[in-house]
XYZ file of C-alpha atoms in Angstrom:
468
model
C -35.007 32.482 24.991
C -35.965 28.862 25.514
C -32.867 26.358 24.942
C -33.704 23.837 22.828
C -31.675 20.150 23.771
C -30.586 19.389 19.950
C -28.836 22.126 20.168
C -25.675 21.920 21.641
C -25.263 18.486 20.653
C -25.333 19.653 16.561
C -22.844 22.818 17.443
C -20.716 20.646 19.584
C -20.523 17.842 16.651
C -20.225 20.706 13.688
C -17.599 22.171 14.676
C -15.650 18.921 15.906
C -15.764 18.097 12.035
C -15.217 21.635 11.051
C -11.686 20.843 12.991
C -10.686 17.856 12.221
C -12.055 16.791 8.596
C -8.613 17.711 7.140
C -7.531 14.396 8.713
C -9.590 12.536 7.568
C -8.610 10.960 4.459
C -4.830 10.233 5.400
C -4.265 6.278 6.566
C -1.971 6.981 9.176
C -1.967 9.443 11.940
C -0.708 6.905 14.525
C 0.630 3.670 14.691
C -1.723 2.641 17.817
C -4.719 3.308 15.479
C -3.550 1.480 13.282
C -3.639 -1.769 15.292
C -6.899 -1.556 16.601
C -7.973 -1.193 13.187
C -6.510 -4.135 11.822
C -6.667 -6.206 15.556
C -11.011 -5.760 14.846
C -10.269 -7.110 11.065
C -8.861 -9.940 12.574
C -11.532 -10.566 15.373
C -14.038 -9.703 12.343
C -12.785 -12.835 10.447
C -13.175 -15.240 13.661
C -10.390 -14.850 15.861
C -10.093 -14.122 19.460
C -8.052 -11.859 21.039
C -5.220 -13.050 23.129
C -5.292 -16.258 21.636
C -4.926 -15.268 17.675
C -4.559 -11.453 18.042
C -2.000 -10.218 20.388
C -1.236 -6.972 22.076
C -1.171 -4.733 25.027
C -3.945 -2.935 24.596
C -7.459 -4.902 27.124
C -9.828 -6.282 24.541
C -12.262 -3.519 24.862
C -10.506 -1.313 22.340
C -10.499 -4.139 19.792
C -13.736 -4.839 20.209
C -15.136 -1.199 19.650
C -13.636 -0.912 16.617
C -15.062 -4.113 15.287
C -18.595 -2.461 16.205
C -17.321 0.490 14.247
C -16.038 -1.186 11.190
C -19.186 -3.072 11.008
C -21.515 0.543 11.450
C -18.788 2.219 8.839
C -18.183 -0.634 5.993
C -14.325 0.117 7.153
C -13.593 3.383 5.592
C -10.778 5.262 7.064
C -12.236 8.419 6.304
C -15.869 6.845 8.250
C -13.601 5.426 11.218
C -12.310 8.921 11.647
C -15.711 10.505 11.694
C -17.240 7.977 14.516
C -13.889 8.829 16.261
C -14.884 12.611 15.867
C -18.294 11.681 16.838
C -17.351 10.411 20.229
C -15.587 13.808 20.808
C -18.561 15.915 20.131
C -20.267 13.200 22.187
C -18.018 13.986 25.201
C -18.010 17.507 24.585
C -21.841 17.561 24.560
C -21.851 14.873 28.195
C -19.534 17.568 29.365
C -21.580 20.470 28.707
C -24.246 18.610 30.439
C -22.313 18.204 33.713
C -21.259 22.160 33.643
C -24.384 23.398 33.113
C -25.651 21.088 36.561
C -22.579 22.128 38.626
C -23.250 25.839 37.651
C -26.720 26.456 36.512
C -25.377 28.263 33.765
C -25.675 27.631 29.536
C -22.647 29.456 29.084
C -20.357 26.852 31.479
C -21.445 24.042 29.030
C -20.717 25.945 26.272
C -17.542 26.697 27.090
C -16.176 23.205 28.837
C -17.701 21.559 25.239
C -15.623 23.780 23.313
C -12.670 24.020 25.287
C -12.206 19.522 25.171
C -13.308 19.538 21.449
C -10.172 22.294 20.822
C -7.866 20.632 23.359
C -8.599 16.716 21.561
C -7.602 18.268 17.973
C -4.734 20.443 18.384
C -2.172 18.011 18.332
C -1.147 14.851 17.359
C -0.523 12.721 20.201
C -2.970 14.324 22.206
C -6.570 13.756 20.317
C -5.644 14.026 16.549
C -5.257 10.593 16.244
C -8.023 8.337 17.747
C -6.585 6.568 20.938
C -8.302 4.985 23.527
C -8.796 8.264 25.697
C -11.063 9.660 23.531
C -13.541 6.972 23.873
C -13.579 5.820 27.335
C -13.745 10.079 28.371
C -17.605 9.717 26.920
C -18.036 6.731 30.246
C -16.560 8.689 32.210
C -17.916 12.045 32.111
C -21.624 10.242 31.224
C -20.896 8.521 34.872
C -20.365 12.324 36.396
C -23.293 13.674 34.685
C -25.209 10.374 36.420
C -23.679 10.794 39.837
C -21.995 14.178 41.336
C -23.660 16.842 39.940
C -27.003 14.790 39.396
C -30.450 15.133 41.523
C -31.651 11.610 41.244
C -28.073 9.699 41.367
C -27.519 6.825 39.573
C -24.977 4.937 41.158
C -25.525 1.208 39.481
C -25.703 2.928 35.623
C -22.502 5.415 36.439
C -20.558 1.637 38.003
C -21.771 0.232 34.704
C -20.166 2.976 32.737
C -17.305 3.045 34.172
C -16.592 -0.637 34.013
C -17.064 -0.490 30.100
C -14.282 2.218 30.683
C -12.177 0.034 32.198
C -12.479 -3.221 29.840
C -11.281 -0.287 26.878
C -8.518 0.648 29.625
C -7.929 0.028 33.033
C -6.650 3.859 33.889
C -10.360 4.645 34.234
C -9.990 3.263 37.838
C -8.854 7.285 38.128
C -12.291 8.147 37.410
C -14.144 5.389 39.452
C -11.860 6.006 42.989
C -12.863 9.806 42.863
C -16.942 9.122 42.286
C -16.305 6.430 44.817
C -14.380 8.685 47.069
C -17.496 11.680 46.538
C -20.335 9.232 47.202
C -18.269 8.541 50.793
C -18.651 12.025 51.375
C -21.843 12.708 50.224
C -23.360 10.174 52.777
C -21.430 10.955 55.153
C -23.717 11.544 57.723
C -26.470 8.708 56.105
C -23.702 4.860 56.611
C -27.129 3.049 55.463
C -27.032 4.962 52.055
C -23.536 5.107 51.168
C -23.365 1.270 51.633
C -26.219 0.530 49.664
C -25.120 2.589 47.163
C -21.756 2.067 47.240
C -22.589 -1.467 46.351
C -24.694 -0.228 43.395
C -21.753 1.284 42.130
C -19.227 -1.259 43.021
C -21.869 -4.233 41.576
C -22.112 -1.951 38.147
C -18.323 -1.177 37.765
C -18.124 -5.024 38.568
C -20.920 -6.475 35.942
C -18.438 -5.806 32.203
C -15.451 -6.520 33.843
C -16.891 -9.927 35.026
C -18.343 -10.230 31.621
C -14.979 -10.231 29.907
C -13.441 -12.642 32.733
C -16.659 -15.195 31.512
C -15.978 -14.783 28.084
C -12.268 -16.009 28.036
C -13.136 -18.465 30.561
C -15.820 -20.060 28.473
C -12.738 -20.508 25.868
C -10.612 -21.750 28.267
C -8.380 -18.603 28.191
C -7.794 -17.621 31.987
C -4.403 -18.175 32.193
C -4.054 -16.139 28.829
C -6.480 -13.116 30.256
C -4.434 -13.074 33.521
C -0.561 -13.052 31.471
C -1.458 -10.548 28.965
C -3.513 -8.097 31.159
C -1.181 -8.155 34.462
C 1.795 -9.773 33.961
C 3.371 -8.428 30.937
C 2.188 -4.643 32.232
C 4.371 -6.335 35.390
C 7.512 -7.118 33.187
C 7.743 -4.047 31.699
C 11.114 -2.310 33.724
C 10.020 1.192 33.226
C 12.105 3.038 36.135
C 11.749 7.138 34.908
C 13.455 9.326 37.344
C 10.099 11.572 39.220
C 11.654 14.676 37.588
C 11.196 13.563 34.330
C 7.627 12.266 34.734
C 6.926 15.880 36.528
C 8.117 17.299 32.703
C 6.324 15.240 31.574
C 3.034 16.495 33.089
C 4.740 20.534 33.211
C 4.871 20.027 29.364
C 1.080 18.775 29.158
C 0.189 22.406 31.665
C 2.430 24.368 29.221
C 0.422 22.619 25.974
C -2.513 23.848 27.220
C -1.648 26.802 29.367
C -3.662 29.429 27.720
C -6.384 27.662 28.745
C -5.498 26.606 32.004
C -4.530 30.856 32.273
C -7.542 31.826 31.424
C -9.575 29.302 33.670
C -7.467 30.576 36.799
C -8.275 34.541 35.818
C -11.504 33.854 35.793
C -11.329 31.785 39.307
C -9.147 34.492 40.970
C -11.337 37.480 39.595
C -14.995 34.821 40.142
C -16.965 34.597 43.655
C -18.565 30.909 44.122
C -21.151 29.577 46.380
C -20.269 27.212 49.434
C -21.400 24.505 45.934
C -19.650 25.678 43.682
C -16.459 25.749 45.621
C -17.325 22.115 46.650
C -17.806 21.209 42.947
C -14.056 23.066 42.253
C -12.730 20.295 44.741
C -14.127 17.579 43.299
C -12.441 18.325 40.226
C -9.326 19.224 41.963
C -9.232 15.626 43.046
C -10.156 14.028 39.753
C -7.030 15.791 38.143
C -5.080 14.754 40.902
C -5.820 10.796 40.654
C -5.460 10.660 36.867
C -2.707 12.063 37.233
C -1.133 9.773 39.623
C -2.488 7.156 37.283
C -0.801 8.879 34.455
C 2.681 9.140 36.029
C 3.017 6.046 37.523
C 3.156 3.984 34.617
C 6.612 5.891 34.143
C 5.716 6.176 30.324
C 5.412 9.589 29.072
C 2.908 9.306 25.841
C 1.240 12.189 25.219
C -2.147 10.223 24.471
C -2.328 9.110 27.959
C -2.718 12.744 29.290
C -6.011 13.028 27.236
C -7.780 11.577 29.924
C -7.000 14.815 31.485
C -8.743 17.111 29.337
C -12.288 16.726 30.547
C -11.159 17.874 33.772
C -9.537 20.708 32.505
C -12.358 21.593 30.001
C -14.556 21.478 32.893
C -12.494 23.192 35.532
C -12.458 26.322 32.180
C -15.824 25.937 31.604
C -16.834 26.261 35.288
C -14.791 29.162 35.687
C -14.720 31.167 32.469
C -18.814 30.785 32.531
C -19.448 31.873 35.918
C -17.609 35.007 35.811
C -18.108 36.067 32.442
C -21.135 34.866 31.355
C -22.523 38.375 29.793
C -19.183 38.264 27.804
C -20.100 34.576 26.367
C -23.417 35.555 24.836
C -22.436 38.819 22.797
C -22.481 37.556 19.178
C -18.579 38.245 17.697
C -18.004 35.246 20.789
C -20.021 32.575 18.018
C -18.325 34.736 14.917
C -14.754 33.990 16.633
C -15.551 30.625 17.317
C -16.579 29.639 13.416
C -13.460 31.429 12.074
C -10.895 29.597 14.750
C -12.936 26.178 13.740
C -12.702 26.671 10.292
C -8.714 27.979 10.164
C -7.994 25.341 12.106
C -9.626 22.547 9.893
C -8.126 24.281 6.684
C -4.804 24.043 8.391
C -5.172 20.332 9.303
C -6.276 19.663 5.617
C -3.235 21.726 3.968
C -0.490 19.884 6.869
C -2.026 16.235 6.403
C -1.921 16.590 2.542
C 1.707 17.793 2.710
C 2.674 14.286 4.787
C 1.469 12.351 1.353
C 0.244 9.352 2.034
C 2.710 5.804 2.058
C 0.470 2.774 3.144
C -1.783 3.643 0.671
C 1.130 4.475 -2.078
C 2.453 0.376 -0.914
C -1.313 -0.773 -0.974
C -1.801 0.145 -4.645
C 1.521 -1.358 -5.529
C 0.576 -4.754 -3.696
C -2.787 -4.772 -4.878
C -2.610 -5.992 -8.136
C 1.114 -8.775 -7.292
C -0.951 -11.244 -4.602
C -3.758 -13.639 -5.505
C -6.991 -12.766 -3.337
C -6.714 -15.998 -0.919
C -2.684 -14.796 -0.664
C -1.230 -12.122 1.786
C 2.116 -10.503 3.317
C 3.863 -9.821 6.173
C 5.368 -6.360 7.478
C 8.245 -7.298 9.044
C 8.718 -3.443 10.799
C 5.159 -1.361 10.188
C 2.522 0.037 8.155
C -0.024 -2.824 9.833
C -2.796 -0.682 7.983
C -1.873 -1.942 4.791
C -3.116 -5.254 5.646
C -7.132 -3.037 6.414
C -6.333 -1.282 3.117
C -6.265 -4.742 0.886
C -8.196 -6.412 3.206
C -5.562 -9.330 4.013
C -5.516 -10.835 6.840
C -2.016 -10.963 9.121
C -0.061 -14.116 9.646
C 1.181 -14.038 12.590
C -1.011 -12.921 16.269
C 1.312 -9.990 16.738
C -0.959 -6.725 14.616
C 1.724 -4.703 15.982
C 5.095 -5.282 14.083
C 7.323 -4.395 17.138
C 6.164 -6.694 19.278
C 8.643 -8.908 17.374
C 11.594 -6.770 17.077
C 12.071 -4.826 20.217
C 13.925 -6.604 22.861
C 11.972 -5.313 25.679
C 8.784 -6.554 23.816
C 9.461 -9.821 23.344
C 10.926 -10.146 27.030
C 7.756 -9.265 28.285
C 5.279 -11.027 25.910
C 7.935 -14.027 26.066
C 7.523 -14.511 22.530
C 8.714 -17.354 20.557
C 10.463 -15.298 17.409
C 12.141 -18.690 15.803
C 8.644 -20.519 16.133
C 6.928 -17.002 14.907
C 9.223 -16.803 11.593
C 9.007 -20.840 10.863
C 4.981 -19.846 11.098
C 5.343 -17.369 8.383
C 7.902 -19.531 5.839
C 5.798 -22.369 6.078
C 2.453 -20.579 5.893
C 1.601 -21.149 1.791
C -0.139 -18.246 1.524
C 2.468 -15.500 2.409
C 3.558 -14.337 -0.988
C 5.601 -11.247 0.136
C 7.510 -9.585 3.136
C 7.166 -5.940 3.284
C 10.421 -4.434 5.176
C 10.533 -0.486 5.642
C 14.337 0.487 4.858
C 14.963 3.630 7.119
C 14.536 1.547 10.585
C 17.437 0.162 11.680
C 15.547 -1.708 14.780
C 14.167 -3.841 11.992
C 18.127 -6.036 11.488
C 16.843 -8.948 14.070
C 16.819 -12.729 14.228
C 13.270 -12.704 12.901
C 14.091 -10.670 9.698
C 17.791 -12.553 9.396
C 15.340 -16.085 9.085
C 13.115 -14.612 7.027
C 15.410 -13.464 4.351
C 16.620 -16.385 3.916
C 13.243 -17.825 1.985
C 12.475 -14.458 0.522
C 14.796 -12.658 -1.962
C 14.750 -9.047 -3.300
C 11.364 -8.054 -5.586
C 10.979 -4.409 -5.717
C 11.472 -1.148 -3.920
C 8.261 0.684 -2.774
C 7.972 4.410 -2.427
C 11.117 5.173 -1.865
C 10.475 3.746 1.683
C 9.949 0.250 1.555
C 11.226 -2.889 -0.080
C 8.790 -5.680 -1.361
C 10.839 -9.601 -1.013
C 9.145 -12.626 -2.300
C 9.413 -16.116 -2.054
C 12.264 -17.695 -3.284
């Protein structure tokens, strides 16, 4: 039976929003969401990043989003779809790359479904739109273009990756292990892997030297070069190595049955000298990210996404190689519908269990401010300020870069100079405070309080203050 190309594509997409449509509608999923949300509302109304809008995230993020509020008129529910859109994206790009490494329909197949399952499981790990999930569709689109491609092209794959890198610079991962395969693919042509090593190099080079023109055309060098290496620098993160190897031991347990079921089918498979070579290549992928992963000393769970599209591929490679009769018998599709749609009902019953709070303290705001007047969240719930469409009044979108110690050592902020911006800003009518977060009792709250005074409680979470 001929394969049609629209195929896949509409399966891979259908069932990513057969999954994850339950989580849709809820404001909050997490916080890091959150501020690239309201960091593009803020770039949307004229300000530049790392001179108005602060945070640790590279620009790239912030700047995605603002395409995406602009394509989606800013509804949560859209955002979430385009985020669920670039899975299905990367789940199609990687059932591209199978099917070249194998030859076979049914290793696409199953790498596709394997990533869209593993990005929508849990929350830390693909539920909630992070950064992974969108710079995976560069990254696998630049392994589609180089390693398992006929006609390699190295200059589009460097370009790809170096969008990758100005969302977030852990792409490098992905860009040494191409780099390191076209070495060894020319191996025995020095003429060709320098010419094309420079075609890759010059690509990965082109958006990262786009973003160094743009802030130096505003005079923001200094700026680009504090916020981007040293405050990553100042951060003292010393995790003992037997905690970070938990950490990644907990990812391999997450997603063992998987990872099980991948190895069966290698131990039980036969591969071609190719194949084999293609299993090593991936090998080495997982190993840099993961390097990448632990060396930060961090142990978020959203950072071992970039993970998955080795994993789905190192499944899919496996799984449809050896049992490829088993993958076209007919209860396979049945089995997949019924997990996609149990799944999305069970999203949809947990997500409207959590209720909903930032929009609860939106509708209670709503109708006490002016429309030229806003508020400041002294501890969280940024999102509120997308939900009313206020702007924020100080650079920092994310609240606890002013009230955790270790933040405000390394972005060396000014918290008297920050709170005498917000009193003597005209147009800040309220301070929000969340009451269960005890982090929250700092010098910038103590100032604060003393030009605001007690309005309302909120939810049973929050207290509202205004101006005295």
């Amino acid at each position: 039976m001929r394969h049609r190309s629209w195929i896949a594509p509409l399966l891979f997409f259908t069932l990513a929003v057969a999954i994850r449509w339950g989580s849709f509608s809820v404001s909050v999923i997490n916080h890091d969401e959150s501020t690239y949300i309201v960091g593009a509302d803020e770039l949307l109304r004229g300000e530049v990043y790392l001179r108005d809008v602060i945070d640790t995230k590279p620009v790239g993020i912030f700047w995605l989003y603002a395409l995406l509020i602009k394509v989606t008129g800013g509804s949560i529910w859209m955002l979430r779809l385009a985020a669920t859109t670039f899975i299905a994206l990367g789940a199609w790009l990687l059932s591209v790359v199978a099917r070249r490494a194998t030859g076979q329909l049914s290793a696409g197949y199953v790498a596709g479904l394997v990533y869209i399952l593993m990005c929508s499981v849990y929350t830390y790990y693909g539920m909630s739109p992070n950064t992974e999930i969108f710079f995976n569709v560069f990254t696998i689109a630049a392994v589609a273009l180089t390693v398992v491609a006929d006609r390699k092209q190295w200059a589009a794959a460097g370009l790809l990756l170096g969008i990758g890198c100005v969302i977030k610079p852990f792409v490098a991962a992905e860009a040494l292990a191409i780099g390191l395969y076209l070495l060894w693919f020319y191996r025995q042509h020095p003429a060709h892997m320098i010419g094309n090593g420079l075609l890759l190099v010059g690509g990965f080079i082109l958006p990262v030297a786009a973003v160094v023109g743009y802030y130096a055309s505003l005079g923001l060098l200094p700026e680009l070069w504090f916020y981007t290496v040293e405050v990553g620098a100042a951060y003292p993160v010393e995790l003992p190595w037997l905690l970070r190897l938990k950490f990644m031991g907990d990812y391999l347990l997450r997603y063992s049955p998987f990872i099980l079921l991948g190895a069966a089918a290698q131990v039980k498979g036969r591969f071609t000298r190719g194949e084999q070579t293609w299993l090593l290549y991936l090998g080495l992928e997982a190993l840099l990210v993961t390097v990448v992963v632990l060396l930060t000393g961090k142990r978020f769970g959203h950072y071992q996404i970039q993970l998955h599209p080795v994993v789905a591929l190192y499944v899919g490679t496996c799984v449809g190689l050896v049992w490829d009769d088993v993958l076209r018998r007919r209860w396979v599709l049945w089995a997949v519908a019924i997990v996609g749609i149990g799944l999305g009902i069970g999203h949809a019953v947990y997500y409207a269990g959590k209720g909903d709070q930032p929009r609860a303290i939106a509708r209670e705001i709503d109708g006490l401010m002016e429309a030229d007047k806003t508020f400041f969240g002294i501890n969280g719930f940024q999102i509120v300020h997308h939900l009313l469409d206020r702007p924020v009044p100080v650079p920092y979108v994310h609240s606890s870069l002013m009230f955790l110690d270790h933040h405000i050592r390394a972005f060396e902020i000014d918290v008297p100079a920050t709170a005498r911006s917000v009193v003597d800003n005209p147009d800040v009518g309220y301070l929000l405070l969340r009451t269960r977060d005890t982090a929250a009792q700092t010098p910038l709250s103590d100032t604060l309080m003393q030009h605001f005074e007690f309005y309302r409680p909120i939810d049973g979470c929050c207290e509202l203050y205004r101006r005295r």
